[in-house]
Amino acid sequence: MLTVTGWDEAVAWFPTLGGYVERQFLRSLQMSTPISRAEAKNVVKKIAAREVFEVFIADDRYASGMCHSLESIGGKVFLRRGN
């Protein structure tokens, strides 16, 4: 489970996710979760709006990269692996 519990712009080293990183995050999200493309786009919209969210990660190969992307824009990220 990947959870963003809040946002802190003061610790961000990038102001936004950016086009390329956003597309990569969307791709990683689709490959890591059982959600549809439309649902994945909604998660990306939540990121852009700096909303708190939680998403189930079925395949955590890309989880570290997704966490890094979120942390780079100020996300307070919690990743729970396993059961």
Short mmCIF file of C-alpha atoms in Angstrom, two decimals:
data_model
loop_
_atom_site.label_atom_id
_atom_site.label_comp_id
_atom_site.label_asym_id
_atom_site.label_seq_id
_atom_site.Cartn_x
_atom_site.Cartn_y
_atom_site.Cartn_z
CA MET A 1 0.00 0.00 0.00
CA LEU A 2 1.40 3.38 -0.98
CA THR A 3 0.00 6.26 1.07
CA VAL A 4 0.62 9.97 0.82
CA THR A 5 -0.22 11.33 4.27
CA GLY A 6 0.43 14.97 3.46
CA TRP A 7 2.50 17.48 1.54
CA ASP A 8 5.32 19.78 2.66
CA GLU A 9 6.42 22.21 -0.03
CA ALA A 10 9.34 23.32 2.18
CA VAL A 11 11.15 19.99 1.70
CA ALA A 12 10.39 19.61 -2.01
CA TRP A 13 13.34 19.87 -4.36
CA PHE A 14 11.09 20.17 -7.44
CA PRO A 15 8.03 22.42 -7.61
CA THR A 16 5.84 20.02 -9.64
CA LEU A 17 5.81 16.48 -10.94
CA GLY A 18 6.51 17.77 -14.47
CA GLY A 19 5.37 16.28 -17.78
CA TYR A 20 7.94 13.52 -18.25
CA VAL A 21 7.98 12.47 -14.59
CA GLU A 22 4.17 12.56 -14.50
CA ARG A 23 3.97 10.19 -17.50
CA GLN A 24 6.56 7.87 -15.93
CA PHE A 25 4.69 7.91 -12.62
CA LEU A 26 1.42 7.14 -14.42
CA ARG A 27 3.08 4.25 -16.26
CA SER A 28 4.63 2.86 -13.06
CA LEU A 29 1.31 3.20 -11.27
CA GLN A 30 -0.48 1.26 -14.00
CA MET A 31 2.15 -1.49 -13.95
CA SER A 32 2.08 -1.73 -10.14
CA THR A 33 -1.64 -1.63 -9.41
CA PRO A 34 -4.80 -3.33 -10.64
CA ILE A 35 -6.49 0.03 -11.33
CA SER A 36 -7.65 1.26 -14.73
CA ARG A 37 -5.94 4.00 -16.72
CA ALA A 38 -8.76 6.39 -15.80
CA GLU A 39 -8.31 5.64 -12.09
CA ALA A 40 -4.54 6.09 -12.44
CA LYS A 41 -5.11 9.48 -14.06
CA ASN A 42 -7.33 10.41 -11.10
CA VAL A 43 -4.46 9.56 -8.73
CA VAL A 44 -2.16 11.81 -10.76
CA LYS A 45 -4.78 14.59 -10.52
CA LYS A 46 -4.79 14.12 -6.73
CA ILE A 47 -1.02 14.52 -6.76
CA ALA A 48 -1.29 17.72 -8.81
CA ALA A 49 -3.89 19.04 -6.33
CA ARG A 50 -1.69 17.97 -3.38
CA GLU A 51 -4.39 15.75 -1.94
CA VAL A 52 -3.86 12.87 0.48
CA PHE A 53 -4.41 9.47 -1.12
CA GLU A 54 -3.79 5.76 -0.79
CA VAL A 55 -3.34 3.16 -3.52
CA PHE A 56 -2.86 -0.60 -3.36
CA ILE A 57 0.46 -1.72 -4.86
CA ALA A 58 0.22 -5.26 -6.23
CA ASP A 59 3.74 -5.30 -7.73
CA ASP A 60 6.27 -3.23 -5.81
CA ARG A 61 9.07 -3.25 -8.43
CA TYR A 62 8.35 0.41 -9.16
CA ALA A 63 7.28 1.45 -5.65
CA SER A 64 10.63 2.98 -4.65
CA GLY A 65 10.72 5.10 -7.79
CA MET A 66 7.17 6.27 -7.24
CA CYS A 67 7.97 7.16 -3.62
CA HIS A 68 11.05 9.07 -4.76
CA SER A 69 9.00 11.04 -7.31
CA LEU A 70 6.39 11.93 -4.70
CA GLU A 71 8.99 12.89 -2.10
CA SER A 72 10.75 15.10 -4.64
CA ILE A 73 7.67 17.32 -4.82
CA GLY A 74 7.09 17.34 -1.06
CA GLY A 75 4.96 14.24 -0.53
CA LYS A 76 5.05 12.58 2.87
CA VAL A 77 5.00 8.98 1.70
CA PHE A 78 4.41 5.75 3.57
CA LEU A 79 4.96 2.42 1.79
CA ARG A 80 3.70 -0.73 3.42
CA ARG A 81 4.96 -3.92 1.80
CA GLY A 82 3.68 -7.43 2.26
CA ASN A 83 0.65 -8.46 4.27
#
